[in-house]
Amino acid sequence: MAQSQGHRPRIGLTLSGGGAKGLAHLGILKAIDSAGLKIDYISGTSMGAIMGSLYAIGYSADSLIHIARDIDWERLLRNQADLRSLFMEEKSEASKYVVELPWVNHRFHLSTGLLEGQELWLKFSELYFPVHDKKDFSQFSIPFRCITTDVGTGEAVVMKQGEIITAVRASMAIPSVFTAVDLDNHRLVDGGIVRNFPVRDVREMGADIVIGSNVATGLLPSDKVRNVFQILLQVAFFRESEDAKKEIPLTDIYIPFKLEEYNMGSFSDAEAIIDRGITEGRLLYPRFKRLADSLNAIYGVQERPLNRLPRADSVQISSFEVKGLEKTTTAFFIHTMDLQLPGRYTARQLAGMVRQAYGTRYYKSITYSLTRKTDSTYHICFTAAENPFTFAKIGLHYSRFPGIGLIGNFTTRNFFTPNSRSLVSINLGESFRLRGEHLQYIGRLKNFALTLKTQFDRFDFITYEAFKKTGIYKQNYWEMNERFHYSANRQLTIGVGHRFEWLKYNPTISPDLAFKGRSQFSTVYTYINHHTLDRSTFPKRGMRIEAEAGRIGRQSRKVSFLLNGEPLNNPDSLQVGNKPFFYTTLVAEGYTPLTQKTVGFLYAQSGINYNYDNRAMNEFVIGGMIPFFRRQVVFAGMQEGSVYSTGYAAVQGGLRWSLFPNAYLTGRANVLFNNLVSRSRFFNERDFYSGYALTFSYNFALGPLELSLMYSDQTGKVQTFINLGIPF
């Protein structure tokens, strides 16, 4: 080994911002690691600050590549709470509406559309946990600086100390995308606005040789600026574009990436961007290797472990405080998290507890910081920003059945009583639907709840005979429902309930044999729900099981029967019964990712009426791609109401491919076994059905759009299905 001579040159690394394109930096880090080149200082902005800080605290390039490939970027970069953290009663309302207007200062406000980045912050809390007690960034394995912008002054703010999560979150707060970060009387946003390529900062830290990786493509040509968002970004980064011209000459090894086919939001192309970075890194490896070998030959070999991450499996927490609460209490906040002190917690456990509190929908953001105490235990400080208690929501839904409708919703919490949620929803359009619901939690942990619900539907219903349209009925339906349930956790609920139902049918186009009139009956039932789906639309993993068993009481009806439009002379010949009977229903679905872009799913349904005696209004109704009305059985290949059943079992399986961001192609096949217990005398149906569907889906601002071609072996017809949005 050569003898050390004089001052060993210090090597600095600068990583630019660029949103998703910043993932290409990982390839440069991998080449640096492979060459055995020791980095002494790091500076970064935005995504460069994230990659640079994680490398600085001790992650190797290979571990960062693995983390980046494994992250569900879509989940991290959205405003919604993780579906799995919501109370069971809240999951059905998640992601249904296009616009949500909070009630603040006695009026409704338009949403800013800015991301709080709650899931992103929680992911950071896990990744940066090994340095939770290091508030000086110079104490990292590699000293680090990141750049933010003070929106009050327009000047760059160099972050050197404090909470590293707060620093990188501020550095990536792109205006019009993420909310700003308030810190020490400063409102901080993306550092890329003024200094996206902070080479001077790593020079000031003491770097003699600077490697600069730049993924920014600069300003867009004027003909490429096509929407408001692009205009805002273009204006925001005018100053940075001029600054970059001064920073680039300060580098010794300059790495300009050509990533014009991607933009800052191209996280769905994360794999491809990482691979581009690795390819570029391989080209640069010989140069890094020569530099490392020459320095080692002159100054001696330096020990350089790849994994420099401090060990921090868990911390002992002995005290806490909560900041930012006005409408909710500290006791409620802590109980929803189930924080038990003193106690030892890992980063993942703390993130899970925060998700529990965030999932109550009472908070729009929750962060925490840890401070070491003199006895080596920790004090945890939670900072919460509360949601308004009242929201007005607007959505849109269209399908062939029930037609187009504008959906309005008014939801308020703690309005009538504490620990409650009340809502009213209405569908205005070709069909009419009105629903009111009051949910009252019982107990401090919200494990028990009482729900009161009423709903009224009015829509036109097409009937079929041998898969041909035979008539149209106007149906009115009213329901009163009371139920009491116990939730063991956020995934499992059991309960009992009672429904009173009133139905009225009136044929507007009569089939050969028709009926008109009304019927009413009451039902006592018990149910169990299990729900672990990761999202309400296009889930990737998890399952949902809904099982119900009950007794429908004696039917009280005033029904007349028509034959070819004339009253039936002998209606008793139809042997229409009204005796009570028991029933069971089951809906189960499960999803699992097969590849990064492919999800497999299985959907099963079953329903049986026991001791059924032809009540005429309680058969299961087969057909349709989405559930909309009582006793409907989803079946690809048939329109709603194509088949009626007193007992059935159906299974559907399929694959969903991700074509490009928010676009999917789904293939599915299903079979249905009919008449499992008894056969309805009203309907002469076969015992087996099969069907298929191919669906193109796009998830955009107005909700999921689905365009389907479907086919049933029994109909022998290719039919279409179109759906936009989510019905309530």
XYZ file of C-alpha atoms in Angstrom:
728
model
C 0.000 0.000 0.000
C 1.339 3.394 -0.891
C 2.117 5.865 1.835
C -0.256 8.722 2.453
C 0.978 12.019 1.023
C -0.599 15.308 2.068
C -4.258 16.147 1.917
C -6.491 13.557 0.318
C -8.903 15.327 -2.059
C -12.471 15.361 -0.798
C -15.125 14.141 -3.204
C -18.526 15.771 -3.321
C -21.683 14.481 -4.979
C -24.550 16.680 -6.174
C -27.896 15.203 -7.210
C -30.450 17.382 -8.971
C -34.190 17.442 -8.582
C -36.481 16.094 -11.251
C -39.341 14.183 -9.642
C -39.575 10.617 -10.884
C -36.601 11.173 -13.176
C -34.450 11.483 -10.035
C -34.651 7.690 -9.650
C -31.975 7.557 -12.351
C -29.493 8.852 -9.725
C -29.542 5.364 -8.217
C -27.576 4.017 -11.176
C -24.825 6.571 -10.523
C -24.724 5.625 -6.840
C -24.436 1.960 -7.806
C -21.485 2.708 -10.092
C -19.805 4.712 -7.300
C -20.255 1.817 -4.869
C -18.986 -0.728 -7.404
C -15.893 1.380 -8.111
C -15.101 1.647 -4.389
C -15.139 5.454 -4.593
C -15.638 7.164 -1.228
C -17.964 10.165 -1.216
C -17.209 12.783 1.440
C -20.061 15.277 0.982
C -23.501 15.221 -0.634
C -25.912 17.966 -1.660
C -29.269 17.521 -3.318
C -32.589 19.083 -4.201
C -36.068 17.522 -4.333
C -35.759 13.868 -5.469
C -31.997 14.355 -5.457
C -32.298 15.319 -1.784
C -34.229 12.108 -1.051
C -31.774 9.825 -2.852
C -28.759 11.749 -1.577
C -29.875 11.870 2.061
C -30.694 8.155 2.155
C -27.262 7.381 0.731
C -25.729 9.844 3.196
C -27.265 8.221 6.280
C -25.869 4.838 5.263
C -28.008 2.956 2.742
C -26.016 1.267 -0.016
C -26.949 1.865 -3.645
C -28.177 -1.723 -4.045
C -30.463 -1.432 -1.018
C -31.881 1.862 -2.344
C -32.561 0.297 -5.757
C -34.393 -2.555 -4.046
C -36.438 -0.084 -1.967
C -37.307 2.070 -5.012
C -38.416 -0.942 -7.056
C -40.563 -2.246 -4.211
C -42.356 1.029 -3.386
C -45.965 1.485 -4.473
C -45.463 5.036 -5.762
C -49.128 5.500 -6.640
C -50.096 4.791 -3.056
C -47.476 7.161 -1.627
C -48.386 10.063 -3.885
C -52.061 10.487 -3.121
C -54.177 12.269 -0.549
C -56.392 9.374 0.507
C -55.869 7.437 3.677
C -54.778 3.835 3.301
C -58.039 1.931 2.841
C -56.885 -0.738 5.285
C -56.557 1.837 8.077
C -60.129 3.146 7.795
C -62.893 2.067 10.131
C -64.962 -0.621 8.463
C -67.952 1.735 8.280
C -65.890 4.313 6.363
C -64.531 2.039 3.628
C -67.672 2.019 1.518
C -67.518 5.830 1.206
C -63.838 6.066 0.228
C -62.924 7.482 -3.201
C -66.527 7.735 -4.422
C -66.605 11.452 -5.110
C -64.873 13.696 -7.622
C -64.972 16.882 -5.538
C -64.906 17.276 -1.760
C -65.631 20.748 -0.367
C -64.722 21.337 3.288
C -66.854 23.628 5.463
C -64.484 26.227 6.910
C -65.383 29.580 8.446
C -69.086 29.181 7.712
C -68.738 28.405 4.012
C -67.615 25.656 1.665
C -64.149 26.026 0.168
C -62.773 24.644 -3.074
C -60.092 22.061 -2.468
C -56.543 23.191 -3.214
C -55.761 19.855 -4.818
C -52.392 19.887 -3.102
C -50.988 16.698 -1.626
C -50.229 16.563 2.092
C -48.074 13.530 1.374
C -49.124 11.627 4.508
C -48.201 8.186 3.176
C -44.963 9.578 1.775
C -44.085 11.025 5.180
C -44.809 7.699 6.875
C -42.558 5.892 4.423
C -39.858 8.447 5.192
C -40.382 7.857 8.917
C -39.442 4.213 8.395
C -36.524 4.840 6.032
C -34.943 7.584 8.161
C -35.596 5.873 11.505
C -31.922 4.832 11.961
C -30.983 8.530 12.305
C -34.013 9.677 14.306
C -31.733 11.139 17.002
C -29.318 12.911 14.634
C -30.442 16.504 14.195
C -27.175 17.722 12.638
C -26.843 16.506 9.045
C -23.049 16.748 9.309
C -23.206 13.803 11.712
C -24.511 11.440 9.046
C -22.205 8.804 7.627
C -21.681 11.330 4.842
C -22.327 15.026 5.651
C -25.393 16.245 3.770
C -27.140 19.451 2.666
C -30.450 19.937 0.883
C -32.032 22.985 -0.683
C -35.500 24.456 -0.159
C -37.073 27.759 -1.168
C -38.630 30.349 1.138
C -41.806 31.453 -0.665
C -41.810 34.677 1.347
C -38.423 35.855 0.106
C -37.841 33.746 -2.979
C -34.413 32.827 -1.638
C -32.793 29.438 -1.225
C -32.694 27.943 2.286
C -29.916 25.428 2.890
C -31.060 22.755 5.346
C -28.203 21.632 7.596
C -29.960 20.482 10.740
C -33.306 19.604 12.268
C -35.597 16.756 11.276
C -34.240 15.188 8.101
C -37.764 14.094 7.093
C -38.989 17.684 7.315
C -36.009 18.894 5.285
C -36.453 16.500 2.365
C -40.248 16.901 2.445
C -39.788 20.666 2.086
C -37.166 20.237 -0.616
C -39.610 18.242 -2.777
C -42.718 20.413 -2.160
C -43.364 21.273 -5.813
C -45.752 24.258 -6.004
C -49.253 23.296 -7.202
C -48.534 19.639 -6.324
C -47.502 19.384 -2.629
C -48.429 21.587 0.286
C -45.697 23.855 1.607
C -43.854 23.064 4.849
C -44.012 25.599 7.684
C -40.789 25.644 9.694
C -39.344 28.305 12.014
C -41.472 31.150 10.580
C -40.607 30.104 7.018
C -42.921 28.587 4.438
C -40.738 26.254 2.428
C -41.269 24.720 -1.008
C -39.234 22.872 -3.618
C -35.618 24.021 -3.728
C -35.602 23.380 -7.455
C -37.334 26.724 -7.971
C -34.109 28.587 -7.240
C -31.318 25.960 -7.104
C -32.122 22.588 -8.569
C -28.491 21.602 -9.060
C -26.732 22.760 -5.844
C -23.076 22.285 -6.750
C -21.880 25.434 -4.937
C -23.184 24.023 -1.659
C -21.123 20.853 -1.816
C -18.111 23.001 -2.781
C -18.678 25.147 0.308
C -18.777 21.969 2.427
C -15.180 21.307 1.390
C -15.347 19.204 -1.764
C -12.279 19.359 -4.003
C -13.712 17.112 -6.708
C -17.417 17.259 -7.552
C -19.499 14.665 -9.360
C -22.805 16.134 -10.538
C -25.765 14.061 -11.709
C -28.420 16.169 -13.412
C -31.764 14.685 -14.498
C -33.477 18.006 -15.133
C -34.379 18.626 -18.764
C -34.679 22.388 -18.338
C -37.553 24.503 -19.554
C -39.996 23.048 -22.050
C -40.163 24.524 -25.562
C -43.130 26.858 -25.873
C -44.991 24.448 -28.170
C -44.801 21.744 -25.475
C -46.467 23.895 -22.796
C -50.053 22.723 -23.233
C -51.898 22.967 -19.912
C -52.192 25.091 -16.771
C -50.039 22.740 -14.718
C -47.178 22.958 -17.243
C -47.473 26.744 -17.354
C -47.229 26.982 -13.559
C -44.160 24.742 -13.495
C -42.574 26.609 -16.401
C -42.943 29.952 -14.645
C -41.835 28.521 -11.297
C -38.554 27.216 -12.728
C -37.521 30.258 -14.823
C -34.985 31.337 -12.220
C -33.612 27.841 -11.708
C -32.897 27.477 -15.409
C -30.563 30.470 -15.272
C -28.959 29.260 -12.033
C -28.115 25.871 -13.559
C -25.886 27.588 -16.138
C -23.692 28.800 -13.253
C -23.664 25.504 -11.360
C -22.680 23.123 -14.155
C -19.145 24.595 -14.661
C -18.442 23.965 -10.955
C -18.508 20.187 -11.514
C -15.491 18.040 -12.391
C -17.531 15.082 -13.621
C -20.836 16.235 -15.088
C -23.525 13.652 -15.857
C -26.422 15.061 -17.929
C -29.252 12.585 -18.283
C -31.431 12.637 -21.407
C -34.855 11.668 -20.094
C -37.150 13.777 -22.282
C -39.673 10.951 -22.682
C -40.389 11.102 -18.935
C -41.695 13.835 -16.671
C -41.648 14.543 -12.956
C -44.733 12.423 -12.407
C -43.620 9.330 -14.324
C -43.465 7.109 -11.240
C -45.325 4.364 -13.089
C -42.148 4.107 -15.184
C -39.928 3.787 -12.125
C -38.442 0.476 -13.285
C -37.473 1.869 -16.688
C -35.971 5.052 -15.209
C -33.902 3.077 -12.678
C -32.655 0.826 -15.484
C -31.657 3.905 -17.522
C -29.661 5.122 -14.563
C -27.945 1.748 -14.141
C -27.025 1.724 -17.844
C -25.520 5.200 -17.554
C -23.690 4.125 -14.391
C -22.060 1.206 -16.196
C -20.687 3.621 -18.782
C -19.250 5.813 -16.021
C -17.893 2.964 -13.911
C -14.428 2.904 -15.580
C -14.000 6.606 -14.896
C -15.037 6.244 -11.242
C -12.770 3.218 -10.880
C -9.735 5.064 -12.280
C -10.375 7.950 -9.888
C -10.717 5.621 -6.879
C -7.603 3.614 -7.828
C -5.494 6.716 -8.405
C -6.491 8.244 -5.045
C -5.819 4.949 -3.265
C -2.433 4.657 -4.950
C -1.406 8.132 -3.801
C -3.070 8.427 -0.400
C -3.670 4.850 0.672
C -6.751 2.655 0.648
C -9.649 3.826 2.790
C -11.978 1.443 4.534
C -15.380 1.862 2.936
C -18.218 -0.464 4.075
C -21.150 -0.479 1.659
C -23.776 -0.532 4.394
C -23.046 2.351 6.731
C -26.537 2.475 8.247
C -26.717 2.866 12.051
C -28.565 0.083 13.845
C -31.878 1.248 15.298
C -34.396 -1.545 15.591
C -36.664 0.116 18.151
C -36.863 2.843 20.782
C -38.214 2.895 24.327
C -40.816 5.672 24.553
C -41.696 6.938 28.013
C -43.657 10.156 27.384
C -45.661 11.943 24.702
C -47.384 15.175 23.702
C -49.828 16.074 20.945
C -49.875 19.432 19.170
C -52.480 20.942 16.873
C -55.685 19.531 18.392
C -58.734 21.790 18.621
C -61.818 19.724 17.765
C -60.652 16.344 19.017
C -59.113 15.421 22.367
C -55.700 14.051 23.206
C -57.359 11.010 24.797
C -59.244 10.234 21.591
C -56.099 10.693 19.497
C -53.988 8.378 21.651
C -56.706 5.738 22.001
C -57.147 5.486 18.238
C -53.424 4.809 17.969
C -53.443 2.406 20.910
C -50.244 3.979 22.259
C -49.167 2.204 25.455
C -46.468 3.897 27.554
C -43.874 3.075 28.521
C -43.354 0.850 25.528
C -40.813 -0.170 22.904
C -41.716 0.550 19.298
C -40.200 0.016 15.877
C -40.523 2.493 13.017
C -43.054 0.261 11.291
C -45.168 0.031 14.448
C -45.169 3.818 14.875
C -46.128 4.300 11.209
C -48.951 1.790 11.635
C -50.227 3.626 14.708
C -50.220 6.943 12.846
C -52.185 5.314 10.010
C -54.707 4.150 12.596
C -55.313 7.719 13.756
C -55.206 9.109 10.206
C -57.736 6.494 9.135
C -60.373 7.945 11.474
C -60.779 10.736 8.853
C -60.523 13.344 11.639
C -57.006 14.402 10.555
C -55.499 15.538 7.258
C -51.894 15.054 8.366
C -50.013 13.575 11.330
C -46.259 13.673 11.906
C -44.043 12.851 14.852
C -40.551 13.504 16.165
C -38.454 11.659 18.753
C -36.242 13.317 21.367
C -33.790 11.378 23.516
C -34.144 11.953 27.260
C -31.447 11.812 29.921
C -32.432 8.265 30.891
C -31.951 7.112 27.245
C -35.699 6.715 26.721
C -37.540 8.883 24.213
C -40.207 11.562 24.210
C -42.499 11.441 21.171
C -44.215 14.579 19.932
C -47.148 14.218 17.513
C -48.197 17.167 15.369
C -51.688 16.824 13.897
C -53.628 18.971 11.440
C -57.362 18.323 11.783
C -59.856 17.917 8.983
C -63.027 20.001 8.999
C -65.936 18.044 10.434
C -68.251 18.816 7.516
C -67.851 18.153 3.779
C -70.036 18.536 0.718
C -69.134 16.022 -1.977
C -70.017 15.708 -5.653
C -69.696 12.708 -7.940
C -70.903 11.420 -11.274
C -72.127 7.999 -12.314
C -73.248 6.531 -15.611
C -74.057 3.057 -16.872
C -76.778 1.668 -19.117
C -78.519 0.810 -15.923
C -79.447 2.988 -14.019
C -78.484 5.724 -16.505
C -76.664 8.965 -15.877
C -76.830 10.617 -12.464
C -75.264 13.467 -10.553
C -74.387 12.374 -7.016
C -74.389 14.775 -4.095
C -73.316 14.008 -0.551
C -73.288 15.936 2.712
C -71.242 14.370 5.530
C -70.761 15.783 9.001
C -69.202 14.441 12.177
C -70.276 15.025 15.772
C -73.191 17.169 14.600
C -76.018 15.530 16.541
C -73.981 13.626 19.112
C -70.284 13.167 19.948
C -68.420 10.314 18.209
C -70.859 10.148 15.329
C -71.036 10.504 11.562
C -74.151 11.600 9.695
C -74.610 11.745 5.952
C -77.175 12.334 3.245
C -76.585 11.195 -0.349
C -78.732 11.828 -3.404
C -78.608 10.655 -7.019
C -80.350 12.948 -9.497
C -80.814 11.789 -13.057
C -82.558 9.084 -15.006
C -82.972 7.222 -11.731
C -83.542 8.682 -8.298
C -81.910 7.534 -5.085
C -81.873 9.134 -1.648
C -80.045 7.777 1.380
C -79.678 9.040 4.935
C -77.475 7.461 7.581
C -76.447 8.148 11.157
C -73.574 6.176 12.676
C -73.069 6.372 16.422
C -69.898 4.944 17.911
C -70.137 3.516 21.415
C -67.115 3.323 23.695
C -63.845 5.215 23.630
C -62.186 2.775 21.211
C -65.095 2.889 18.730
C -65.363 -0.887 18.711
C -69.157 -0.830 19.014
C -71.522 1.169 16.848
C -75.203 1.641 16.101
C -76.270 2.558 12.559
C -79.636 3.946 11.486
C -80.210 4.085 7.740
C -83.038 4.857 5.350
C -82.993 4.688 1.556
C -85.417 5.313 -1.277
C -84.897 4.173 -4.901
C -86.916 4.803 -8.040
C -85.808 3.395 -11.371
C -86.995 1.568 -14.496
C -86.227 -2.132 -14.618
C -86.119 -4.228 -17.831
C -87.320 -7.849 -17.705
C -86.124 -10.652 -19.972
C -87.457 -13.990 -21.208
C -84.918 -16.259 -22.924
C -82.565 -13.241 -22.863
C -84.963 -11.127 -24.901
C -86.566 -7.970 -23.534
C -90.176 -8.593 -22.583
C -91.170 -5.585 -20.515
C -90.250 -2.593 -18.384
C -91.268 -2.041 -14.765
C -91.090 1.139 -12.745
C -89.839 0.107 -9.324
C -90.071 2.091 -6.079
C -88.146 0.796 -3.113
C -87.908 2.065 0.467
C -85.827 0.634 3.278
C -85.441 1.299 6.990
C -82.408 -0.391 8.528
C -81.087 -0.548 12.065
C -77.996 -2.510 12.991
C -75.609 -2.954 15.873
C -72.063 -4.181 15.331
C -68.743 -4.918 16.949
C -65.422 -4.322 15.180
C -62.514 -6.346 16.492
C -60.163 -4.209 14.358
C -60.139 -2.181 11.146
C -60.620 -5.347 9.058
C -63.380 -7.362 10.780
C -66.940 -6.519 11.826
C -69.778 -8.692 13.098
C -73.293 -7.472 13.785
C -77.034 -7.962 13.911
C -79.743 -5.892 12.310
C -83.315 -5.393 11.214
C -84.672 -4.169 7.874
C -88.118 -3.062 6.899
C -88.609 -3.044 3.127
C -91.388 -1.709 0.941
C -91.548 -2.362 -2.796
C -93.913 -1.178 -5.501
C -93.938 -2.456 -9.081
C -95.827 -0.949 -11.988
C -95.371 -2.269 -15.538
C -94.922 0.495 -18.128
C -94.384 -2.055 -20.913
C -96.031 -5.312 -19.840
C -94.643 -8.777 -20.509
C -97.101 -11.578 -21.264
C -97.436 -12.337 -17.539
C -96.991 -9.260 -15.360
C -97.788 -8.158 -11.871
C -98.387 -4.769 -10.301
C -98.848 -3.554 -6.773
C -96.835 -3.322 -3.591
C -95.370 -5.537 -0.948
C -93.782 -5.034 2.436
C -91.894 -7.268 4.826
C -89.332 -7.158 7.606
C -86.043 -9.018 7.979
C -83.942 -9.917 11.010
C -80.367 -10.741 10.110
C -76.814 -11.217 11.299
C -73.695 -10.507 9.292
C -69.912 -10.595 9.223
C -67.619 -8.415 7.091
C -63.905 -8.849 6.518
C -62.082 -6.232 4.442
C -58.342 -5.971 3.736
C -58.337 -4.496 0.205
C -55.607 -1.904 -0.283
C -57.768 0.446 -2.377
C -61.393 0.932 -3.300
C -60.814 1.027 -7.072
C -58.464 -1.304 -8.906
C -57.127 -3.036 -5.783
C -53.829 -4.859 -6.010
C -53.977 -7.045 -2.944
C -56.227 -8.077 -0.085
C -59.698 -9.570 0.209
C -63.284 -8.663 1.016
C -65.841 -11.065 2.497
C -69.457 -10.148 3.258
C -71.699 -12.876 4.636
C -75.280 -12.501 5.844
C -77.942 -14.853 7.177
C -81.452 -13.915 8.166
C -85.166 -14.527 8.228
C -87.583 -12.628 6.007
C -90.924 -12.405 7.754
C -94.413 -12.838 6.435
C -95.056 -10.773 3.339
C -97.915 -8.298 3.342
C -98.839 -7.496 -0.234
C -101.406 -6.022 -2.513
C -100.488 -7.462 -5.891
C -102.582 -8.123 -8.982
C -101.492 -10.220 -11.960
C -101.975 -9.398 -15.641
C -102.033 -11.753 -18.592
C -101.444 -9.965 -21.902
C -102.433 -6.716 -20.177
C -105.694 -8.030 -18.734
C -106.380 -9.065 -15.114
C -105.767 -12.765 -14.535
C -109.031 -14.635 -13.934
C -107.586 -17.169 -11.557
C -104.561 -15.634 -9.741
C -104.629 -18.417 -7.109
C -103.363 -20.796 -9.798
C -99.956 -19.118 -9.532
C -99.671 -20.389 -5.960
C -97.975 -17.214 -4.727
C -96.912 -17.677 -1.115
C -96.175 -15.296 1.736
C -94.703 -17.540 4.421
C -91.521 -16.524 6.281
C -88.269 -18.088 5.071
C -84.554 -18.108 5.841
C -81.789 -17.033 3.512
C -77.996 -16.800 3.310
C -75.798 -14.643 1.067
C -72.053 -14.516 0.514
C -69.801 -12.214 -1.494
C -66.032 -12.796 -1.486
C -63.284 -11.305 -3.593
C -59.511 -11.484 -3.421
C -56.604 -9.877 -5.293
C -52.931 -10.722 -5.497
C -50.146 -9.187 -7.630
C -48.611 -11.739 -10.011
C -46.072 -9.411 -11.604
C -45.389 -5.713 -11.250
C -48.062 -4.937 -13.869
C -50.414 -7.907 -13.479
C -52.981 -8.631 -10.756
C -54.964 -11.856 -10.468
C -58.383 -11.890 -8.820
C -61.176 -14.239 -7.799
C -64.771 -13.197 -7.129
C -67.328 -15.583 -5.613
C -71.029 -15.100 -4.786
C -73.732 -17.304 -3.365
C -77.313 -16.841 -2.246
C -79.943 -19.322 -1.110
C -83.603 -18.893 -0.123
C -84.598 -21.803 2.111
C -88.214 -23.053 2.163
C -89.053 -20.476 -0.454
C -92.645 -20.390 -1.736
C -92.681 -17.987 -4.670
C -92.997 -14.599 -3.079
C -92.364 -12.980 -6.470
C -90.228 -10.152 -5.093
C -87.343 -11.907 -3.349
C -85.573 -13.873 -6.075
C -81.931 -13.177 -6.729
C -81.512 -11.119 -9.905
C -78.627 -12.207 -12.148
C -76.713 -9.897 -14.469
C -74.707 -6.685 -14.709
C -71.057 -5.812 -14.135
C -71.509 -3.680 -10.997
C -73.922 -4.085 -8.059
C -76.636 -1.437 -7.843
C -79.867 -2.807 -6.363
C -81.027 -5.311 -3.749
C -80.402 -8.988 -4.398
C -78.431 -8.294 -7.583
C -75.829 -10.888 -8.609
C -72.964 -9.524 -10.726
C -72.380 -11.692 -13.802
C -70.218 -10.787 -16.797
C -71.978 -11.586 -20.055
C -75.563 -10.721 -19.078
C -77.540 -7.531 -18.618
C -79.230 -6.776 -15.296
C -82.299 -8.946 -14.702
C -81.527 -11.541 -17.375
C -82.029 -14.479 -14.982
C -83.846 -14.995 -11.661
C -82.865 -17.555 -9.052
C -83.932 -18.888 -5.666
C -80.484 -20.315 -4.987
C -77.207 -19.946 -6.840
C -73.410 -20.095 -6.631
C -71.179 -18.093 -8.965
C -67.403 -17.854 -9.409
C -65.469 -15.321 -11.469
C -61.739 -15.258 -12.108
C -59.568 -12.937 -14.113
C -56.379 -11.009 -14.740
C -55.837 -7.247 -14.817
C -52.911 -5.774 -16.735
C -51.579 -2.267 -16.223
C -51.152 -0.829 -19.735
C -49.859 2.605 -18.768
C -50.466 4.967 -15.829
C -54.076 4.629 -14.618
C -55.047 2.438 -17.593
C -55.874 -1.262 -17.334
C -57.018 -4.187 -19.447
C -59.018 -6.830 -17.588
C -60.077 -10.242 -18.792
C -62.561 -12.295 -16.774
C -64.618 -15.437 -17.012
C -67.462 -16.573 -14.751
C -69.798 -19.495 -14.231
C -73.073 -19.693 -12.292
C -74.878 -22.735 -10.929
C -78.595 -22.066 -10.578
C -81.458 -23.643 -8.621
C -79.292 -25.076 -5.834
C -82.199 -25.673 -3.449
C -85.466 -25.121 -5.243
C -86.738 -23.878 -8.564
C -88.966 -20.840 -8.886
C -92.315 -21.585 -10.509
C -92.353 -18.066 -11.944
C -89.194 -18.528 -13.996
C -88.195 -21.523 -16.103
C -84.434 -21.208 -15.930
C -81.579 -23.548 -16.741
C -79.093 -24.756 -14.131
C -75.761 -23.543 -15.581
C -74.519 -20.291 -17.119
C -71.158 -19.053 -18.342
C -69.924 -15.673 -19.458
C -66.836 -13.638 -20.316
C -65.789 -10.012 -20.513
C -62.860 -7.935 -21.715
C -62.680 -4.488 -20.126
C -60.571 -1.416 -20.790
C -60.460 0.849 -17.724
C -59.055 4.283 -17.134
C -58.973 5.934 -13.737
C -59.214 9.686 -14.240
C -60.567 12.784 -12.533
C -64.266 11.933 -12.968
C -63.759 8.447 -11.578
C -63.052 5.062 -13.149
C -64.190 4.666 -16.762
C -64.866 1.088 -17.880
C -65.594 -0.038 -21.441
C -66.469 -3.724 -21.714
C -67.253 -6.298 -24.343
C -69.040 -9.274 -22.813
C -70.353 -12.591 -24.062
C -72.432 -15.435 -22.645
C -72.542 -18.921 -24.121
C -76.267 -19.007 -23.382
C -77.172 -15.749 -25.108
C -74.766 -16.236 -27.995
C -74.420 -12.448 -28.211
C -71.581 -9.982 -27.784
C -72.861 -7.101 -25.669
C -71.336 -3.846 -24.458
C -71.146 -2.337 -21.006
C -70.079 1.195 -20.129
C -69.570 2.511 -16.610
C -68.271 5.837 -15.335
C -67.784 6.612 -11.658
C -69.018 4.756 -8.583
C -72.704 4.567 -7.560
C -73.690 4.894 -3.938
